[in-house]
Amino acid sequence: MIHHNVKWDDLVKYKSWEIVKELLLPLPWLVISLAAYYHGYYLVALFCSFYFFLTSLRLSHNAFHYALGLPKHITDIIMLLQSGLMLGSLHAIQYTHIRH
């Protein structure tokens, strides 16, 4: 059953504070994860690393579609930085993702 009267709000333009929130979303998980590893709390670190990866996927997916509300060159820099943190080439993933 297809509902044609469903209003879709995905990929809408972000407000300024939402852009900042989106960019900072993975940061607490990375910091807590590194601190937990340093202090030997490996289960906490593993949990936080998982959430860092999930929030980074969210950020990178919005970057793939240039939906962060930032100029293209800034979004490309964000993807480059996230590539280093996530240990993978996000521009390569973007190339294949856009063509799926």
CSV table of C-alpha atoms in Angstrom, one decimal:
chain,number,residue,atom,x,y,z
A,1,MET,CA,0.0,0.0,0.0
A,2,ILE,CA,1.4,3.4,-1.0
A,3,HIS,CA,0.4,6.5,0.9
A,4,HIS,CA,0.7,9.5,-1.4
A,5,ASN,CA,-0.3,11.9,1.3
A,6,VAL,CA,2.8,11.3,3.5
A,7,LYS,CA,4.9,14.5,3.9
A,8,TRP,CA,8.6,13.7,3.5
A,9,ASP,CA,11.1,15.9,5.4
A,10,ASP,CA,14.4,14.2,4.7
A,11,LEU,CA,17.3,16.2,3.4
A,12,VAL,CA,15.8,19.5,4.4
A,13,LYS,CA,18.0,22.6,4.9
A,14,TYR,CA,19.7,22.8,8.3
A,15,LYS,CA,19.6,25.8,10.6
A,16,SER,CA,23.0,27.1,11.8
A,17,TRP,CA,22.8,25.5,15.2
A,18,GLU,CA,21.8,22.2,13.6
A,19,ILE,CA,24.9,22.3,11.4
A,20,VAL,CA,27.1,22.7,14.4
A,21,LYS,CA,25.3,19.9,16.3
A,22,GLU,CA,25.7,17.6,13.3
A,23,LEU,CA,29.4,18.3,13.0
A,24,LEU,CA,30.0,17.8,16.7
A,25,LEU,CA,27.9,14.7,17.1
A,26,PRO,CA,30.7,12.1,16.9
A,27,LEU,CA,33.1,14.1,19.0
A,28,PRO,CA,31.9,13.1,22.5
A,29,TRP,CA,32.0,9.5,21.6
A,30,LEU,CA,35.5,9.7,20.3
A,31,VAL,CA,36.8,11.6,23.4
A,32,ILE,CA,35.1,9.2,25.8
A,33,SER,CA,36.3,6.2,23.8
A,34,LEU,CA,39.9,7.4,23.9
A,35,ALA,CA,39.8,8.2,27.6
A,36,ALA,CA,38.2,4.8,28.4
A,37,TYR,CA,40.9,3.0,26.4
A,38,TYR,CA,43.6,5.0,28.1
A,39,HIS,CA,42.2,4.1,31.6
A,40,GLY,CA,41.7,0.4,30.7
A,41,TYR,CA,37.9,0.4,30.5
A,42,TYR,CA,37.8,-1.6,27.4
A,43,LEU,CA,34.1,-2.5,27.3
A,44,VAL,CA,33.1,1.2,27.8
A,45,ALA,CA,35.7,2.1,25.1
A,46,LEU,CA,34.3,-0.5,22.7
A,47,PHE,CA,30.7,0.7,23.2
A,48,CYS,CA,31.8,4.4,22.7
A,49,SER,CA,33.8,3.4,19.6
A,50,PHE,CA,30.8,1.8,18.1
A,51,TYR,CA,28.7,4.9,18.7
A,52,PHE,CA,31.5,7.1,17.3
A,53,PHE,CA,31.4,5.0,14.2
A,54,LEU,CA,27.6,5.2,13.9
A,55,THR,CA,27.5,9.0,14.4
A,56,SER,CA,30.3,9.4,12.0
A,57,LEU,CA,28.3,7.4,9.4
A,58,ARG,CA,25.5,9.8,9.9
A,59,LEU,CA,27.7,12.8,9.4
A,60,SER,CA,29.5,11.2,6.4
A,61,HIS,CA,26.2,10.2,4.7
A,62,ASN,CA,25.0,13.8,4.9
A,63,ALA,CA,28.3,14.9,3.6
A,64,PHE,CA,28.0,12.4,0.7
A,65,HIS,CA,24.9,14.2,-0.4
A,66,TYR,CA,26.3,17.7,0.4
A,67,ALA,CA,23.3,18.1,2.7
A,68,LEU,CA,25.2,19.6,5.7
A,69,GLY,CA,24.4,23.2,4.6
A,70,LEU,CA,28.1,24.0,4.1
A,71,PRO,CA,30.0,24.9,0.9
A,72,LYS,CA,31.3,22.0,-1.1
A,73,HIS,CA,35.0,22.6,-0.4
A,74,ILE,CA,34.3,22.6,3.4
A,75,THR,CA,32.2,19.4,3.1
A,76,ASP,CA,35.1,17.8,1.2
A,77,ILE,CA,37.5,18.8,4.0
A,78,ILE,CA,35.1,17.3,6.6
A,79,MET,CA,35.0,14.0,4.6
A,80,LEU,CA,38.8,14.1,4.4
A,81,LEU,CA,39.1,14.5,8.2
A,82,GLN,CA,36.5,11.8,8.8
A,83,SER,CA,38.3,9.5,6.4
A,84,GLY,CA,41.3,9.6,8.7
A,85,LEU,CA,39.2,9.1,11.9
A,86,MET,CA,37.2,6.2,10.4
A,87,LEU,CA,40.2,4.7,8.6
A,88,GLY,CA,38.6,4.6,5.2
A,89,SER,CA,38.3,6.8,2.1
A,90,LEU,CA,34.9,8.5,2.4
A,91,HIS,CA,35.3,10.1,-1.1
A,92,ALA,CA,35.6,6.6,-2.6
A,93,ILE,CA,32.5,5.5,-0.7
A,94,GLN,CA,30.7,8.7,-1.8
A,95,TYR,CA,31.5,7.9,-5.4
A,96,THR,CA,30.0,4.4,-5.2
A,97,HIS,CA,27.1,5.4,-2.9
A,98,ILE,CA,25.8,8.1,-5.2
A,99,ARG,CA,25.7,5.6,-8.1
A,100,HIS,CA,23.8,2.8,-6.3
